[in-house]
């Protein structure tokens, strides 16, 4: 009897491992979280502005494509992608920055040091808007079409290749 009771935890563990292996190896297309957002309406937002003027809202950009970039001063990859954002802004791209889980004074130092590529910077101190967007971490970039839908998503730092192959084509398609 004692032997049977001692085997119960081992049998339960083996059953859990078997179920886990079954779930991991089954043939099923797993939806890429980024792809799952494409085509859906971007969440409505009204965020406090870094410059303490009018709130940053999606209503300010109705009818025209733009980019939302989620970043933070504490984010090392955000520093790496910053030159790409500056180049996009120099090329006339309208970019809304979302300071994700960051302090306003730290965000301001970050943008003063590296340059400010954003038309507006909204504050997301508790990460609520990031959750609504479905981000997994910073940096992440979303192209919002003229109709307000998410046209493209890039998770991770922007590179020249990502800008040329994903961001700019998505902006062009949504402007036509």
JSON list of C-alpha atoms in Angstrom, two decimals:
[
{"chain": "A", "resi": 1, "resn": "UNK", "atom": "CA", "xyz": [0.00, 0.00, 0.00]},
{"chain": "A", "resi": 2, "resn": "UNK", "atom": "CA", "xyz": [2.79, 2.47, 0.90]},
{"chain": "A", "resi": 3, "resn": "UNK", "atom": "CA", "xyz": [4.53, 1.68, -2.38]},
{"chain": "A", "resi": 4, "resn": "UNK", "atom": "CA", "xyz": [1.40, 2.53, -4.37]},
{"chain": "A", "resi": 5, "resn": "UNK", "atom": "CA", "xyz": [1.00, 5.87, -2.58]},
{"chain": "A", "resi": 6, "resn": "UNK", "atom": "CA", "xyz": [4.66, 6.68, -3.22]},
{"chain": "A", "resi": 7, "resn": "UNK", "atom": "CA", "xyz": [4.21, 6.10, -6.97]},
{"chain": "A", "resi": 8, "resn": "UNK", "atom": "CA", "xyz": [1.29, 8.56, -7.34]},
{"chain": "A", "resi": 9, "resn": "UNK", "atom": "CA", "xyz": [3.47, 11.72, -7.61]},
{"chain": "A", "resi": 10, "resn": "UNK", "atom": "CA", "xyz": [5.76, 10.03, -10.16]},
{"chain": "A", "resi": 11, "resn": "UNK", "atom": "CA", "xyz": [2.80, 8.89, -12.27]},
{"chain": "A", "resi": 12, "resn": "UNK", "atom": "CA", "xyz": [1.27, 12.41, -12.10]},
{"chain": "A", "resi": 13, "resn": "UNK", "atom": "CA", "xyz": [4.57, 13.96, -13.18]},
{"chain": "A", "resi": 14, "resn": "UNK", "atom": "CA", "xyz": [4.91, 11.56, -16.12]},
{"chain": "A", "resi": 15, "resn": "UNK", "atom": "CA", "xyz": [1.32, 12.32, -17.18]},
{"chain": "A", "resi": 16, "resn": "UNK", "atom": "CA", "xyz": [2.04, 16.08, -17.12]},
{"chain": "A", "resi": 17, "resn": "UNK", "atom": "CA", "xyz": [5.20, 15.60, -19.17]},
{"chain": "A", "resi": 18, "resn": "UNK", "atom": "CA", "xyz": [3.24, 13.51, -21.68]},
{"chain": "A", "resi": 19, "resn": "UNK", "atom": "CA", "xyz": [0.52, 16.14, -22.06]},
{"chain": "A", "resi": 20, "resn": "UNK", "atom": "CA", "xyz": [3.15, 18.86, -22.45]},
{"chain": "A", "resi": 21, "resn": "UNK", "atom": "CA", "xyz": [4.97, 16.94, -25.16]},
{"chain": "A", "resi": 22, "resn": "UNK", "atom": "CA", "xyz": [1.70, 16.26, -26.96]},
{"chain": "A", "resi": 23, "resn": "UNK", "atom": "CA", "xyz": [0.79, 19.96, -26.97]},
{"chain": "A", "resi": 24, "resn": "UNK", "atom": "CA", "xyz": [4.25, 21.02, -28.14]},
{"chain": "A", "resi": 25, "resn": "UNK", "atom": "CA", "xyz": [4.53, 18.52, -30.98]},
{"chain": "A", "resi": 26, "resn": "UNK", "atom": "CA", "xyz": [1.03, 18.53, -32.46]},
{"chain": "A", "resi": 27, "resn": "UNK", "atom": "CA", "xyz": [0.76, 19.81, -36.00]},
{"chain": "A", "resi": 28, "resn": "UNK", "atom": "CA", "xyz": [-1.17, 23.02, -35.82]},
{"chain": "A", "resi": 29, "resn": "UNK", "atom": "CA", "xyz": [-0.50, 26.47, -37.15]},
{"chain": "A", "resi": 30, "resn": "UNK", "atom": "CA", "xyz": [0.24, 28.72, -34.22]},
{"chain": "A", "resi": 31, "resn": "UNK", "atom": "CA", "xyz": [-0.93, 32.26, -34.70]},
{"chain": "A", "resi": 32, "resn": "UNK", "atom": "CA", "xyz": [1.86, 34.77, -34.58]},
{"chain": "A", "resi": 33, "resn": "UNK", "atom": "CA", "xyz": [0.70, 37.35, -32.05]},
{"chain": "A", "resi": 34, "resn": "UNK", "atom": "CA", "xyz": [1.87, 40.15, -34.32]},
{"chain": "A", "resi": 35, "resn": "UNK", "atom": "CA", "xyz": [-0.01, 38.79, -37.32]},
{"chain": "A", "resi": 36, "resn": "UNK", "atom": "CA", "xyz": [-3.12, 38.40, -35.15]},
{"chain": "A", "resi": 37, "resn": "UNK", "atom": "CA", "xyz": [-3.27, 42.17, -34.66]},
{"chain": "A", "resi": 38, "resn": "UNK", "atom": "CA", "xyz": [-2.96, 43.09, -38.32]},
{"chain": "A", "resi": 39, "resn": "UNK", "atom": "CA", "xyz": [-6.26, 44.21, -39.81]},
{"chain": "A", "resi": 40, "resn": "UNK", "atom": "CA", "xyz": [-7.86, 44.91, -36.45]},
{"chain": "A", "resi": 41, "resn": "UNK", "atom": "CA", "xyz": [-8.73, 48.42, -35.31]},
{"chain": "A", "resi": 42, "resn": "UNK", "atom": "CA", "xyz": [-6.04, 50.08, -33.23]},
{"chain": "A", "resi": 43, "resn": "UNK", "atom": "CA", "xyz": [-7.24, 50.74, -29.69]},
{"chain": "A", "resi": 44, "resn": "UNK", "atom": "CA", "xyz": [-8.57, 54.22, -28.99]},
{"chain": "A", "resi": 45, "resn": "UNK", "atom": "CA", "xyz": [-6.34, 56.18, -26.67]},
{"chain": "A", "resi": 46, "resn": "UNK", "atom": "CA", "xyz": [-5.99, 59.43, -24.80]},
{"chain": "A", "resi": 47, "resn": "UNK", "atom": "CA", "xyz": [-2.71, 59.71, -22.94]},
{"chain": "A", "resi": 48, "resn": "UNK", "atom": "CA", "xyz": [-1.10, 62.45, -20.94]},
{"chain": "A", "resi": 49, "resn": "UNK", "atom": "CA", "xyz": [1.47, 64.21, -23.10]},
{"chain": "A", "resi": 50, "resn": "UNK", "atom": "CA", "xyz": [5.15, 64.42, -22.19]},
{"chain": "A", "resi": 51, "resn": "UNK", "atom": "CA", "xyz": [5.07, 68.16, -22.88]},
{"chain": "A", "resi": 52, "resn": "UNK", "atom": "CA", "xyz": [2.03, 68.52, -20.56]},
{"chain": "A", "resi": 53, "resn": "UNK", "atom": "CA", "xyz": [-0.08, 70.13, -23.28]},
{"chain": "A", "resi": 54, "resn": "UNK", "atom": "CA", "xyz": [-3.12, 68.54, -24.86]},
{"chain": "A", "resi": 55, "resn": "UNK", "atom": "CA", "xyz": [-3.53, 64.77, -24.40]},
{"chain": "A", "resi": 56, "resn": "UNK", "atom": "CA", "xyz": [-2.18, 62.53, -27.15]},
{"chain": "A", "resi": 57, "resn": "UNK", "atom": "CA", "xyz": [-5.17, 60.85, -28.82]},
{"chain": "A", "resi": 58, "resn": "UNK", "atom": "CA", "xyz": [-5.86, 58.72, -31.86]},
{"chain": "A", "resi": 59, "resn": "UNK", "atom": "CA", "xyz": [-8.47, 61.30, -32.93]},
{"chain": "A", "resi": 60, "resn": "UNK", "atom": "CA", "xyz": [-5.62, 63.71, -33.83]},
{"chain": "A", "resi": 61, "resn": "UNK", "atom": "CA", "xyz": [-4.59, 61.41, -36.70]},
{"chain": "A", "resi": 62, "resn": "UNK", "atom": "CA", "xyz": [-7.92, 60.24, -38.09]},
{"chain": "A", "resi": 63, "resn": "UNK", "atom": "CA", "xyz": [-7.78, 59.68, -41.83]},
{"chain": "A", "resi": 64, "resn": "UNK", "atom": "CA", "xyz": [-4.01, 59.47, -42.26]},
{"chain": "A", "resi": 65, "resn": "UNK", "atom": "CA", "xyz": [-1.45, 56.73, -41.69]},
{"chain": "A", "resi": 66, "resn": "UNK", "atom": "CA", "xyz": [1.09, 57.02, -38.91]},
{"chain": "A", "resi": 67, "resn": "UNK", "atom": "CA", "xyz": [3.44, 54.98, -36.72]},
{"chain": "A", "resi": 68, "resn": "UNK", "atom": "CA", "xyz": [3.20, 54.21, -33.01]},
{"chain": "A", "resi": 69, "resn": "UNK", "atom": "CA", "xyz": [6.53, 53.37, -31.39]},
{"chain": "A", "resi": 70, "resn": "UNK", "atom": "CA", "xyz": [6.55, 51.94, -27.86]},
{"chain": "A", "resi": 71, "resn": "UNK", "atom": "CA", "xyz": [9.84, 52.78, -26.16]},
{"chain": "A", "resi": 72, "resn": "UNK", "atom": "CA", "xyz": [11.43, 53.48, -22.78]},
{"chain": "A", "resi": 73, "resn": "UNK", "atom": "CA", "xyz": [14.54, 55.24, -21.52]},
{"chain": "A", "resi": 74, "resn": "UNK", "atom": "CA", "xyz": [15.59, 52.07, -19.66]},
{"chain": "A", "resi": 75, "resn": "UNK", "atom": "CA", "xyz": [15.37, 49.97, -22.83]},
{"chain": "A", "resi": 76, "resn": "UNK", "atom": "CA", "xyz": [18.76, 49.27, -24.45]},
{"chain": "A", "resi": 77, "resn": "UNK", "atom": "CA", "xyz": [17.27, 48.07, -27.79]},
{"chain": "A", "resi": 78, "resn": "UNK", "atom": "CA", "xyz": [15.30, 51.35, -27.88]},
{"chain": "A", "resi": 79, "resn": "UNK", "atom": "CA", "xyz": [18.61, 53.20, -28.04]},
{"chain": "A", "resi": 80, "resn": "UNK", "atom": "CA", "xyz": [19.78, 50.94, -30.85]},
{"chain": "A", "resi": 81, "resn": "UNK", "atom": "CA", "xyz": [16.68, 51.62, -32.97]},
{"chain": "A", "resi": 82, "resn": "UNK", "atom": "CA", "xyz": [16.63, 55.38, -32.34]},
{"chain": "A", "resi": 83, "resn": "UNK", "atom": "CA", "xyz": [18.58, 56.37, -35.49]},
{"chain": "A", "resi": 84, "resn": "UNK", "atom": "CA", "xyz": [15.94, 54.56, -37.57]},
{"chain": "A", "resi": 85, "resn": "UNK", "atom": "CA", "xyz": [13.19, 56.58, -35.91]},
{"chain": "A", "resi": 86, "resn": "UNK", "atom": "CA", "xyz": [15.11, 59.80, -36.52]},
{"chain": "A", "resi": 87, "resn": "UNK", "atom": "CA", "xyz": [15.49, 58.87, -40.21]},
{"chain": "A", "resi": 88, "resn": "UNK", "atom": "CA", "xyz": [11.78, 58.07, -40.51]},
{"chain": "A", "resi": 89, "resn": "UNK", "atom": "CA", "xyz": [10.89, 61.43, -38.97]},
{"chain": "A", "resi": 90, "resn": "UNK", "atom": "CA", "xyz": [13.34, 63.22, -41.30]},
{"chain": "A", "resi": 91, "resn": "UNK", "atom": "CA", "xyz": [11.53, 61.47, -44.17]},
{"chain": "A", "resi": 92, "resn": "UNK", "atom": "CA", "xyz": [8.22, 62.99, -43.08]},
{"chain": "A", "resi": 93, "resn": "UNK", "atom": "CA", "xyz": [6.74, 60.01, -41.24]},
{"chain": "A", "resi": 94, "resn": "UNK", "atom": "CA", "xyz": [4.32, 60.95, -38.45]},
{"chain": "A", "resi": 95, "resn": "UNK", "atom": "CA", "xyz": [5.43, 58.99, -35.35]},
{"chain": "A", "resi": 96, "resn": "UNK", "atom": "CA", "xyz": [3.67, 58.85, -32.00]},
{"chain": "A", "resi": 97, "resn": "UNK", "atom": "CA", "xyz": [5.94, 57.77, -29.19]},
{"chain": "A", "resi": 98, "resn": "UNK", "atom": "CA", "xyz": [4.56, 55.88, -26.21]},
{"chain": "A", "resi": 99, "resn": "UNK", "atom": "CA", "xyz": [6.80, 56.09, -23.15]},
{"chain": "A", "resi": 100, "resn": "UNK", "atom": "CA", "xyz": [6.13, 52.64, -21.73]},
{"chain": "A", "resi": 101, "resn": "UNK", "atom": "CA", "xyz": [6.44, 52.19, -17.95]},
{"chain": "A", "resi": 102, "resn": "UNK", "atom": "CA", "xyz": [8.84, 55.12, -17.77]},
{"chain": "A", "resi": 103, "resn": "UNK", "atom": "CA", "xyz": [9.13, 58.25, -15.66]},
{"chain": "A", "resi": 104, "resn": "UNK", "atom": "CA", "xyz": [8.52, 61.50, -17.58]},
{"chain": "A", "resi": 105, "resn": "UNK", "atom": "CA", "xyz": [11.83, 63.02, -16.46]},
{"chain": "A", "resi": 106, "resn": "UNK", "atom": "CA", "xyz": [13.74, 59.93, -17.65]},
{"chain": "A", "resi": 107, "resn": "UNK", "atom": "CA", "xyz": [11.88, 60.00, -20.98]},
{"chain": "A", "resi": 108, "resn": "UNK", "atom": "CA", "xyz": [12.72, 63.68, -21.41]},
{"chain": "A", "resi": 109, "resn": "UNK", "atom": "CA", "xyz": [16.43, 63.04, -20.70]},
{"chain": "A", "resi": 110, "resn": "UNK", "atom": "CA", "xyz": [16.43, 60.16, -23.20]},
{"chain": "A", "resi": 111, "resn": "UNK", "atom": "CA", "xyz": [14.91, 62.31, -25.97]},
{"chain": "A", "resi": 112, "resn": "UNK", "atom": "CA", "xyz": [17.12, 65.30, -25.15]},
{"chain": "A", "resi": 113, "resn": "UNK", "atom": "CA", "xyz": [20.21, 63.11, -25.39]},
{"chain": "A", "resi": 114, "resn": "UNK", "atom": "CA", "xyz": [19.32, 61.20, -28.57]},
{"chain": "A", "resi": 115, "resn": "UNK", "atom": "CA", "xyz": [16.96, 63.58, -30.34]},
{"chain": "A", "resi": 116, "resn": "UNK", "atom": "CA", "xyz": [13.18, 63.58, -30.53]},
{"chain": "A", "resi": 117, "resn": "UNK", "atom": "CA", "xyz": [11.75, 61.76, -33.56]},
{"chain": "A", "resi": 118, "resn": "UNK", "atom": "CA", "xyz": [8.17, 61.94, -32.28]},
{"chain": "A", "resi": 119, "resn": "UNK", "atom": "CA", "xyz": [5.39, 64.32, -33.29]},
{"chain": "A", "resi": 120, "resn": "UNK", "atom": "CA", "xyz": [3.80, 63.53, -29.90]},
{"chain": "A", "resi": 121, "resn": "UNK", "atom": "CA", "xyz": [4.85, 61.48, -26.89]},
{"chain": "A", "resi": 122, "resn": "UNK", "atom": "CA", "xyz": [2.16, 59.89, -24.77]},
{"chain": "A", "resi": 123, "resn": "UNK", "atom": "CA", "xyz": [2.86, 58.59, -21.29]},
{"chain": "A", "resi": 124, "resn": "UNK", "atom": "CA", "xyz": [1.95, 55.02, -20.37]},
{"chain": "A", "resi": 125, "resn": "UNK", "atom": "CA", "xyz": [3.35, 54.78, -16.83]},
{"chain": "A", "resi": 126, "resn": "UNK", "atom": "CA", "xyz": [1.39, 51.69, -15.81]},
{"chain": "A", "resi": 127, "resn": "UNK", "atom": "CA", "xyz": [1.61, 49.93, -19.19]},
{"chain": "A", "resi": 128, "resn": "UNK", "atom": "CA", "xyz": [-2.16, 49.85, -19.72]},
{"chain": "A", "resi": 129, "resn": "UNK", "atom": "CA", "xyz": [-2.05, 51.15, -23.30]},
{"chain": "A", "resi": 130, "resn": "UNK", "atom": "CA", "xyz": [0.78, 48.73, -24.06]},
{"chain": "A", "resi": 131, "resn": "UNK", "atom": "CA", "xyz": [-1.50, 45.90, -22.95]},
{"chain": "A", "resi": 132, "resn": "UNK", "atom": "CA", "xyz": [-4.30, 47.20, -25.17]},
{"chain": "A", "resi": 133, "resn": "UNK", "atom": "CA", "xyz": [-1.90, 47.20, -28.11]},
{"chain": "A", "resi": 134, "resn": "UNK", "atom": "CA", "xyz": [-0.83, 43.69, -27.21]},
{"chain": "A", "resi": 135, "resn": "UNK", "atom": "CA", "xyz": [2.85, 44.40, -26.78]},
{"chain": "A", "resi": 136, "resn": "UNK", "atom": "CA", "xyz": [5.23, 41.87, -25.34]},
{"chain": "A", "resi": 137, "resn": "UNK", "atom": "CA", "xyz": [7.93, 44.41, -24.44]},
{"chain": "A", "resi": 138, "resn": "UNK", "atom": "CA", "xyz": [9.74, 47.48, -25.67]},
{"chain": "A", "resi": 139, "resn": "UNK", "atom": "CA", "xyz": [10.52, 48.43, -28.35]},
{"chain": "A", "resi": 140, "resn": "UNK", "atom": "CA", "xyz": [7.59, 47.64, -30.60]},
{"chain": "A", "resi": 141, "resn": "UNK", "atom": "CA", "xyz": [6.36, 49.52, -33.64]},
{"chain": "A", "resi": 142, "resn": "UNK", "atom": "CA", "xyz": [2.87, 49.62, -35.12]},
{"chain": "A", "resi": 143, "resn": "UNK", "atom": "CA", "xyz": [1.83, 51.10, -38.46]},
{"chain": "A", "resi": 144, "resn": "UNK", "atom": "CA", "xyz": [-1.69, 52.47, -38.23]},
{"chain": "A", "resi": 145, "resn": "UNK", "atom": "CA", "xyz": [-3.56, 52.90, -41.51]},
{"chain": "A", "resi": 146, "resn": "UNK", "atom": "CA", "xyz": [-5.69, 55.85, -42.53]},
{"chain": "A", "resi": 147, "resn": "UNK", "atom": "CA", "xyz": [-8.76, 53.80, -41.56]},
{"chain": "A", "resi": 148, "resn": "UNK", "atom": "CA", "xyz": [-7.44, 53.35, -38.00]},
{"chain": "A", "resi": 149, "resn": "UNK", "atom": "CA", "xyz": [-6.55, 49.69, -38.38]},
{"chain": "A", "resi": 150, "resn": "UNK", "atom": "CA", "xyz": [-3.22, 48.08, -37.57]},
{"chain": "A", "resi": 151, "resn": "UNK", "atom": "CA", "xyz": [-1.44, 47.56, -40.89]},
{"chain": "A", "resi": 152, "resn": "UNK", "atom": "CA", "xyz": [1.93, 46.22, -39.69]},
{"chain": "A", "resi": 153, "resn": "UNK", "atom": "CA", "xyz": [3.64, 45.28, -36.43]},
{"chain": "A", "resi": 154, "resn": "UNK", "atom": "CA", "xyz": [7.31, 44.88, -35.66]},
{"chain": "A", "resi": 155, "resn": "UNK", "atom": "CA", "xyz": [8.46, 43.52, -32.32]},
{"chain": "A", "resi": 156, "resn": "UNK", "atom": "CA", "xyz": [11.99, 44.47, -31.36]},
{"chain": "A", "resi": 157, "resn": "UNK", "atom": "CA", "xyz": [14.32, 47.24, -32.51]},
{"chain": "A", "resi": 158, "resn": "UNK", "atom": "CA", "xyz": [13.90, 48.73, -35.95]},
{"chain": "A", "resi": 159, "resn": "UNK", "atom": "CA", "xyz": [16.72, 48.11, -38.41]},
{"chain": "A", "resi": 160, "resn": "UNK", "atom": "CA", "xyz": [17.23, 49.64, -41.86]},
{"chain": "A", "resi": 161, "resn": "UNK", "atom": "CA", "xyz": [15.95, 46.37, -43.37]},
{"chain": "A", "resi": 162, "resn": "UNK", "atom": "CA", "xyz": [12.78, 46.37, -41.26]},
{"chain": "A", "resi": 163, "resn": "UNK", "atom": "CA", "xyz": [12.09, 49.98, -42.16]},
{"chain": "A", "resi": 164, "resn": "UNK", "atom": "CA", "xyz": [12.58, 49.32, -45.90]},
{"chain": "A", "resi": 165, "resn": "UNK", "atom": "CA", "xyz": [10.79, 45.96, -46.02]},
{"chain": "A", "resi": 166, "resn": "UNK", "atom": "CA", "xyz": [7.97, 46.42, -43.50]},
{"chain": "A", "resi": 167, "resn": "UNK", "atom": "CA", "xyz": [7.35, 49.94, -42.18]},
{"chain": "A", "resi": 168, "resn": "UNK", "atom": "CA", "xyz": [7.61, 52.06, -45.34]},
{"chain": "A", "resi": 169, "resn": "UNK", "atom": "CA", "xyz": [5.66, 49.64, -47.57]},
{"chain": "A", "resi": 170, "resn": "UNK", "atom": "CA", "xyz": [2.88, 49.42, -44.97]},
{"chain": "A", "resi": 171, "resn": "UNK", "atom": "CA", "xyz": [2.67, 53.21, -44.76]},
{"chain": "A", "resi": 172, "resn": "UNK", "atom": "CA", "xyz": [2.58, 53.45, -48.56]},
{"chain": "A", "resi": 173, "resn": "UNK", "atom": "CA", "xyz": [-0.16, 50.80, -48.90]},
{"chain": "A", "resi": 174, "resn": "UNK", "atom": "CA", "xyz": [-2.32, 52.48, -46.27]},
{"chain": "A", "resi": 175, "resn": "UNK", "atom": "CA", "xyz": [-1.91, 55.92, -47.86]},
{"chain": "A", "resi": 176, "resn": "UNK", "atom": "CA", "xyz": [-3.11, 54.74, -51.30]}
]
